[in-house]
């Protein structure tokens, strides 16, 4: 068992190295964000769906609550909800964006969730989570 796990882990070192570079990047130097908020911002604005999803989960769980993060999630959801019907990672990311927006409790994001929930151009999974998120905001 140990050899199997060691082999799997060795194969993932490059992936985790790349992820850590993205998360800990100071290139964007997110002004006004807490250190944890800056890392989450890097995750949300990365090109990797898994990192975006992790960032949204951190926001949803209250690990990072900077208002700028909710605005970025809102923008990312509006751009991405219509694409990726067959991409499970993308749809999972969009679902977490819906949940994170609902966790903000901010009525400004209700319109975004209503748009996603009522769209014919998004996956059923994302629609369902947008509807559930709307219900939690009420």
mmCIF file with all atom_site columns, C-alpha atoms in Angstrom:
data_model
loop_
_atom_site.group_PDB
_atom_site.id
_atom_site.type_symbol
_atom_site.label_atom_id
_atom_site.label_alt_id
_atom_site.label_comp_id
_atom_site.label_asym_id
_atom_site.label_entity_id
_atom_site.label_seq_id
_atom_site.pdbx_PDB_ins_code
_atom_site.Cartn_x
_atom_site.Cartn_y
_atom_site.Cartn_z
_atom_site.occupancy
_atom_site.B_iso_or_equiv
_atom_site.pdbx_formal_charge
_atom_site.auth_seq_id
_atom_site.auth_comp_id
_atom_site.auth_asym_id
_atom_site.auth_atom_id
_atom_site.pdbx_PDB_model_num
ATOM 1   C CA . UNK A 1 1   ? 0.000   0.000  0.000   1.00 0.00 ? 1   UNK A CA 1
ATOM 2   C CA . UNK A 1 2   ? 2.737   2.408  0.948   1.00 0.00 ? 2   UNK A CA 1
ATOM 3   C CA . UNK A 1 3   ? 4.507   1.964  -2.390  1.00 0.00 ? 3   UNK A CA 1
ATOM 4   C CA . UNK A 1 4   ? 1.243   2.602  -4.225  1.00 0.00 ? 4   UNK A CA 1
ATOM 5   C CA . UNK A 1 5   ? 0.607   5.856  -2.349  1.00 0.00 ? 5   UNK A CA 1
ATOM 6   C CA . UNK A 1 6   ? 4.213   6.961  -2.746  1.00 0.00 ? 6   UNK A CA 1
ATOM 7   C CA . UNK A 1 7   ? 3.987   6.348  -6.486  1.00 0.00 ? 7   UNK A CA 1
ATOM 8   C CA . UNK A 1 8   ? 0.730   8.306  -6.771  1.00 0.00 ? 8   UNK A CA 1
ATOM 9   C CA . UNK A 1 9   ? 2.127   11.174 -4.734  1.00 0.00 ? 9   UNK A CA 1
ATOM 10  C CA . UNK A 1 10  ? 5.307   11.339 -6.780  1.00 0.00 ? 10  UNK A CA 1
ATOM 11  C CA . UNK A 1 11  ? 3.189   11.713 -9.899  1.00 0.00 ? 11  UNK A CA 1
ATOM 12  C CA . UNK A 1 12  ? 1.376   14.699 -8.416  1.00 0.00 ? 12  UNK A CA 1
ATOM 13  C CA . UNK A 1 13  ? 4.355   16.738 -7.277  1.00 0.00 ? 13  UNK A CA 1
ATOM 14  C CA . UNK A 1 14  ? 4.390   18.829 -10.464 1.00 0.00 ? 14  UNK A CA 1
ATOM 15  C CA . UNK A 1 15  ? 0.663   19.537 -10.205 1.00 0.00 ? 15  UNK A CA 1
ATOM 16  C CA . UNK A 1 16  ? 0.927   20.643 -6.573  1.00 0.00 ? 16  UNK A CA 1
ATOM 17  C CA . UNK A 1 17  ? 3.983   22.753 -7.337  1.00 0.00 ? 17  UNK A CA 1
ATOM 18  C CA . UNK A 1 18  ? 2.039   24.596 -10.027 1.00 0.00 ? 18  UNK A CA 1
ATOM 19  C CA . UNK A 1 19  ? -0.954  25.048 -7.712  1.00 0.00 ? 19  UNK A CA 1
ATOM 20  C CA . UNK A 1 20  ? 1.223   26.432 -4.928  1.00 0.00 ? 20  UNK A CA 1
ATOM 21  C CA . UNK A 1 21  ? 2.816   28.914 -7.327  1.00 0.00 ? 21  UNK A CA 1
ATOM 22  C CA . UNK A 1 22  ? -0.642  30.191 -8.308  1.00 0.00 ? 22  UNK A CA 1
ATOM 23  C CA . UNK A 1 23  ? -1.930  30.382 -4.745  1.00 0.00 ? 23  UNK A CA 1
ATOM 24  C CA . UNK A 1 24  ? 1.121   32.132 -3.317  1.00 0.00 ? 24  UNK A CA 1
ATOM 25  C CA . UNK A 1 25  ? 1.678   34.482 -6.244  1.00 0.00 ? 25  UNK A CA 1
ATOM 26  C CA . UNK A 1 26  ? 2.237   38.106 -5.344  1.00 0.00 ? 26  UNK A CA 1
ATOM 27  C CA . UNK A 1 27  ? 2.154   39.306 -8.954  1.00 0.00 ? 27  UNK A CA 1
ATOM 28  C CA . UNK A 1 28  ? -1.354  40.706 -8.684  1.00 0.00 ? 28  UNK A CA 1
ATOM 29  C CA . UNK A 1 29  ? -0.644  42.092 -5.211  1.00 0.00 ? 29  UNK A CA 1
ATOM 30  C CA . UNK A 1 30  ? -4.313  42.226 -4.230  1.00 0.00 ? 30  UNK A CA 1
ATOM 31  C CA . UNK A 1 31  ? -4.512  45.499 -2.381  1.00 0.00 ? 31  UNK A CA 1
ATOM 32  C CA . UNK A 1 32  ? -6.795  45.746 0.595   1.00 0.00 ? 32  UNK A CA 1
ATOM 33  C CA . UNK A 1 33  ? -7.190  41.997 1.017   1.00 0.00 ? 33  UNK A CA 1
ATOM 34  C CA . UNK A 1 34  ? -6.188  39.979 4.032   1.00 0.00 ? 34  UNK A CA 1
ATOM 35  C CA . UNK A 1 35  ? -3.331  37.514 3.408   1.00 0.00 ? 35  UNK A CA 1
ATOM 36  C CA . UNK A 1 36  ? -5.830  34.632 3.255   1.00 0.00 ? 36  UNK A CA 1
ATOM 37  C CA . UNK A 1 37  ? -8.096  36.720 1.031   1.00 0.00 ? 37  UNK A CA 1
ATOM 38  C CA . UNK A 1 38  ? -5.231  37.352 -1.392  1.00 0.00 ? 38  UNK A CA 1
ATOM 39  C CA . UNK A 1 39  ? -4.579  33.618 -1.660  1.00 0.00 ? 39  UNK A CA 1
ATOM 40  C CA . UNK A 1 40  ? -8.257  32.919 -2.264  1.00 0.00 ? 40  UNK A CA 1
ATOM 41  C CA . UNK A 1 41  ? -8.351  35.690 -4.884  1.00 0.00 ? 41  UNK A CA 1
ATOM 42  C CA . UNK A 1 42  ? -5.453  33.988 -6.656  1.00 0.00 ? 42  UNK A CA 1
ATOM 43  C CA . UNK A 1 43  ? -7.389  30.731 -6.563  1.00 0.00 ? 43  UNK A CA 1
ATOM 44  C CA . UNK A 1 44  ? -10.581 32.298 -7.923  1.00 0.00 ? 44  UNK A CA 1
ATOM 45  C CA . UNK A 1 45  ? -8.812  34.041 -10.784 1.00 0.00 ? 45  UNK A CA 1
ATOM 46  C CA . UNK A 1 46  ? -6.680  31.074 -11.800 1.00 0.00 ? 46  UNK A CA 1
ATOM 47  C CA . UNK A 1 47  ? -7.317  29.096 -14.958 1.00 0.00 ? 47  UNK A CA 1
ATOM 48  C CA . UNK A 1 48  ? -7.693  25.818 -13.037 1.00 0.00 ? 48  UNK A CA 1
ATOM 49  C CA . UNK A 1 49  ? -11.283 24.808 -12.264 1.00 0.00 ? 49  UNK A CA 1
ATOM 50  C CA . UNK A 1 50  ? -10.220 22.769 -9.233  1.00 0.00 ? 50  UNK A CA 1
ATOM 51  C CA . UNK A 1 51  ? -8.454  25.768 -7.705  1.00 0.00 ? 51  UNK A CA 1
ATOM 52  C CA . UNK A 1 52  ? -11.413 28.014 -8.454  1.00 0.00 ? 52  UNK A CA 1
ATOM 53  C CA . UNK A 1 53  ? -13.701 25.511 -6.739  1.00 0.00 ? 53  UNK A CA 1
ATOM 54  C CA . UNK A 1 54  ? -11.410 25.359 -3.698  1.00 0.00 ? 54  UNK A CA 1
ATOM 55  C CA . UNK A 1 55  ? -11.429 29.140 -3.487  1.00 0.00 ? 55  UNK A CA 1
ATOM 56  C CA . UNK A 1 56  ? -15.215 29.238 -3.646  1.00 0.00 ? 56  UNK A CA 1
ATOM 57  C CA . UNK A 1 57  ? -15.404 26.588 -0.924  1.00 0.00 ? 57  UNK A CA 1
ATOM 58  C CA . UNK A 1 58  ? -13.158 28.690 1.309   1.00 0.00 ? 58  UNK A CA 1
ATOM 59  C CA . UNK A 1 59  ? -15.440 31.685 0.805   1.00 0.00 ? 59  UNK A CA 1
ATOM 60  C CA . UNK A 1 60  ? -18.536 29.568 1.419   1.00 0.00 ? 60  UNK A CA 1
ATOM 61  C CA . UNK A 1 61  ? -17.051 28.145 4.632   1.00 0.00 ? 61  UNK A CA 1
ATOM 62  C CA . UNK A 1 62  ? -16.179 31.626 5.904   1.00 0.00 ? 62  UNK A CA 1
ATOM 63  C CA . UNK A 1 63  ? -12.415 31.170 5.742   1.00 0.00 ? 63  UNK A CA 1
ATOM 64  C CA . UNK A 1 64  ? -12.144 34.331 3.614   1.00 0.00 ? 64  UNK A CA 1
ATOM 65  C CA . UNK A 1 65  ? -14.841 36.997 3.756   1.00 0.00 ? 65  UNK A CA 1
ATOM 66  C CA . UNK A 1 66  ? -13.392 39.974 1.903   1.00 0.00 ? 66  UNK A CA 1
ATOM 67  C CA . UNK A 1 67  ? -16.223 41.660 -0.079  1.00 0.00 ? 67  UNK A CA 1
ATOM 68  C CA . UNK A 1 68  ? -13.990 41.784 -3.174  1.00 0.00 ? 68  UNK A CA 1
ATOM 69  C CA . UNK A 1 69  ? -14.025 37.982 -3.279  1.00 0.00 ? 69  UNK A CA 1
ATOM 70  C CA . UNK A 1 70  ? -17.804 37.885 -3.607  1.00 0.00 ? 70  UNK A CA 1
ATOM 71  C CA . UNK A 1 71  ? -17.639 40.410 -6.444  1.00 0.00 ? 71  UNK A CA 1
ATOM 72  C CA . UNK A 1 72  ? -15.089 38.251 -8.294  1.00 0.00 ? 72  UNK A CA 1
ATOM 73  C CA . UNK A 1 73  ? -17.204 35.131 -7.751  1.00 0.00 ? 73  UNK A CA 1
ATOM 74  C CA . UNK A 1 74  ? -20.224 36.999 -9.117  1.00 0.00 ? 74  UNK A CA 1
ATOM 75  C CA . UNK A 1 75  ? -18.292 38.033 -12.242 1.00 0.00 ? 75  UNK A CA 1
ATOM 76  C CA . UNK A 1 76  ? -16.860 34.546 -12.756 1.00 0.00 ? 76  UNK A CA 1
ATOM 77  C CA . UNK A 1 77  ? -20.302 32.963 -12.412 1.00 0.00 ? 77  UNK A CA 1
ATOM 78  C CA . UNK A 1 78  ? -21.865 35.380 -14.913 1.00 0.00 ? 78  UNK A CA 1
ATOM 79  C CA . UNK A 1 79  ? -19.121 34.616 -17.419 1.00 0.00 ? 79  UNK A CA 1
ATOM 80  C CA . UNK A 1 80  ? -18.964 30.854 -16.897 1.00 0.00 ? 80  UNK A CA 1
ATOM 81  C CA . UNK A 1 81  ? -22.439 29.516 -16.159 1.00 0.00 ? 81  UNK A CA 1
ATOM 82  C CA . UNK A 1 82  ? -23.381 29.047 -19.825 1.00 0.00 ? 82  UNK A CA 1
ATOM 83  C CA . UNK A 1 83  ? -20.368 26.963 -20.757 1.00 0.00 ? 83  UNK A CA 1
ATOM 84  C CA . UNK A 1 84  ? -19.043 23.577 -19.772 1.00 0.00 ? 84  UNK A CA 1
ATOM 85  C CA . UNK A 1 85  ? -22.219 21.487 -19.904 1.00 0.00 ? 85  UNK A CA 1
ATOM 86  C CA . UNK A 1 86  ? -20.227 18.270 -20.102 1.00 0.00 ? 86  UNK A CA 1
ATOM 87  C CA . UNK A 1 87  ? -17.294 19.347 -17.932 1.00 0.00 ? 87  UNK A CA 1
ATOM 88  C CA . UNK A 1 88  ? -17.935 18.062 -14.441 1.00 0.00 ? 88  UNK A CA 1
ATOM 89  C CA . UNK A 1 89  ? -15.161 20.160 -12.839 1.00 0.00 ? 89  UNK A CA 1
ATOM 90  C CA . UNK A 1 90  ? -16.480 23.338 -14.426 1.00 0.00 ? 90  UNK A CA 1
ATOM 91  C CA . UNK A 1 91  ? -20.077 22.620 -13.380 1.00 0.00 ? 91  UNK A CA 1
ATOM 92  C CA . UNK A 1 92  ? -18.951 21.763 -9.851  1.00 0.00 ? 92  UNK A CA 1
ATOM 93  C CA . UNK A 1 93  ? -17.059 25.045 -9.712  1.00 0.00 ? 93  UNK A CA 1
ATOM 94  C CA . UNK A 1 94  ? -20.125 26.996 -10.891 1.00 0.00 ? 94  UNK A CA 1
ATOM 95  C CA . UNK A 1 95  ? -22.258 25.236 -8.260  1.00 0.00 ? 95  UNK A CA 1
ATOM 96  C CA . UNK A 1 96  ? -19.811 26.292 -5.528  1.00 0.00 ? 96  UNK A CA 1
ATOM 97  C CA . UNK A 1 97  ? -19.911 29.838 -6.889  1.00 0.00 ? 97  UNK A CA 1
ATOM 98  C CA . UNK A 1 98  ? -23.688 29.797 -6.415  1.00 0.00 ? 98  UNK A CA 1
ATOM 99  C CA . UNK A 1 99  ? -23.337 28.532 -2.852  1.00 0.00 ? 99  UNK A CA 1
ATOM 100 C CA . UNK A 1 100 ? -20.643 31.103 -2.045  1.00 0.00 ? 100 UNK A CA 1
ATOM 101 C CA . UNK A 1 101 ? -22.771 33.978 -3.348  1.00 0.00 ? 101 UNK A CA 1
ATOM 102 C CA . UNK A 1 102 ? -25.692 32.827 -1.229  1.00 0.00 ? 102 UNK A CA 1
ATOM 103 C CA . UNK A 1 103 ? -23.443 32.670 1.832   1.00 0.00 ? 103 UNK A CA 1
ATOM 104 C CA . UNK A 1 104 ? -22.730 36.384 1.405   1.00 0.00 ? 104 UNK A CA 1
ATOM 105 C CA . UNK A 1 105 ? -26.316 37.198 2.361   1.00 0.00 ? 105 UNK A CA 1
ATOM 106 C CA . UNK A 1 106 ? -26.030 40.183 0.023   1.00 0.00 ? 106 UNK A CA 1
ATOM 107 C CA . UNK A 1 107 ? -29.180 40.883 -1.990  1.00 0.00 ? 107 UNK A CA 1
ATOM 108 C CA . UNK A 1 108 ? -27.078 42.325 -4.831  1.00 0.00 ? 108 UNK A CA 1
ATOM 109 C CA . UNK A 1 109 ? -26.225 38.785 -5.874  1.00 0.00 ? 109 UNK A CA 1
ATOM 110 C CA . UNK A 1 110 ? -29.831 37.572 -5.998  1.00 0.00 ? 110 UNK A CA 1
ATOM 111 C CA . UNK A 1 111 ? -30.174 38.750 -9.613  1.00 0.00 ? 111 UNK A CA 1
ATOM 112 C CA . UNK A 1 112 ? -27.153 36.689 -10.665 1.00 0.00 ? 112 UNK A CA 1
ATOM 113 C CA . UNK A 1 113 ? -28.522 33.568 -9.005  1.00 0.00 ? 113 UNK A CA 1
ATOM 114 C CA . UNK A 1 114 ? -31.943 34.164 -10.594 1.00 0.00 ? 114 UNK A CA 1
ATOM 115 C CA . UNK A 1 115 ? -30.296 34.518 -14.005 1.00 0.00 ? 115 UNK A CA 1
ATOM 116 C CA . UNK A 1 116 ? -28.391 31.262 -13.594 1.00 0.00 ? 116 UNK A CA 1
ATOM 117 C CA . UNK A 1 117 ? -31.407 29.411 -12.172 1.00 0.00 ? 117 UNK A CA 1
ATOM 118 C CA . UNK A 1 118 ? -33.617 30.488 -15.065 1.00 0.00 ? 118 UNK A CA 1
ATOM 119 C CA . UNK A 1 119 ? -31.140 29.941 -17.873 1.00 0.00 ? 119 UNK A CA 1
ATOM 120 C CA . UNK A 1 120 ? -31.741 27.362 -20.547 1.00 0.00 ? 120 UNK A CA 1
ATOM 121 C CA . UNK A 1 121 ? -28.076 27.468 -21.478 1.00 0.00 ? 121 UNK A CA 1
ATOM 122 C CA . UNK A 1 122 ? -26.623 26.054 -18.281 1.00 0.00 ? 122 UNK A CA 1
ATOM 123 C CA . UNK A 1 123 ? -26.360 22.523 -16.956 1.00 0.00 ? 123 UNK A CA 1
ATOM 124 C CA . UNK A 1 124 ? -29.084 21.073 -14.768 1.00 0.00 ? 124 UNK A CA 1
ATOM 125 C CA . UNK A 1 125 ? -26.636 20.698 -11.887 1.00 0.00 ? 125 UNK A CA 1
ATOM 126 C CA . UNK A 1 126 ? -25.694 24.369 -11.905 1.00 0.00 ? 126 UNK A CA 1
ATOM 127 C CA . UNK A 1 127 ? -29.350 25.405 -12.225 1.00 0.00 ? 127 UNK A CA 1
ATOM 128 C CA . UNK A 1 128 ? -30.310 23.221 -9.277  1.00 0.00 ? 128 UNK A CA 1
ATOM 129 C CA . UNK A 1 129 ? -27.603 24.738 -7.078  1.00 0.00 ? 129 UNK A CA 1
ATOM 130 C CA . UNK A 1 130 ? -28.577 28.248 -8.129  1.00 0.00 ? 130 UNK A CA 1
ATOM 131 C CA . UNK A 1 131 ? -32.171 27.486 -7.103  1.00 0.00 ? 131 UNK A CA 1
ATOM 132 C CA . UNK A 1 132 ? -31.081 26.010 -3.762  1.00 0.00 ? 132 UNK A CA 1
ATOM 133 C CA . UNK A 1 133 ? -28.833 29.004 -3.171  1.00 0.00 ? 133 UNK A CA 1
ATOM 134 C CA . UNK A 1 134 ? -31.720 31.368 -3.842  1.00 0.00 ? 134 UNK A CA 1
ATOM 135 C CA . UNK A 1 135 ? -33.815 29.515 -1.281  1.00 0.00 ? 135 UNK A CA 1
ATOM 136 C CA . UNK A 1 136 ? -31.109 29.906 1.376   1.00 0.00 ? 136 UNK A CA 1
ATOM 137 C CA . UNK A 1 137 ? -30.988 33.645 0.743   1.00 0.00 ? 137 UNK A CA 1
ATOM 138 C CA . UNK A 1 138 ? -34.692 34.103 1.554   1.00 0.00 ? 138 UNK A CA 1
#
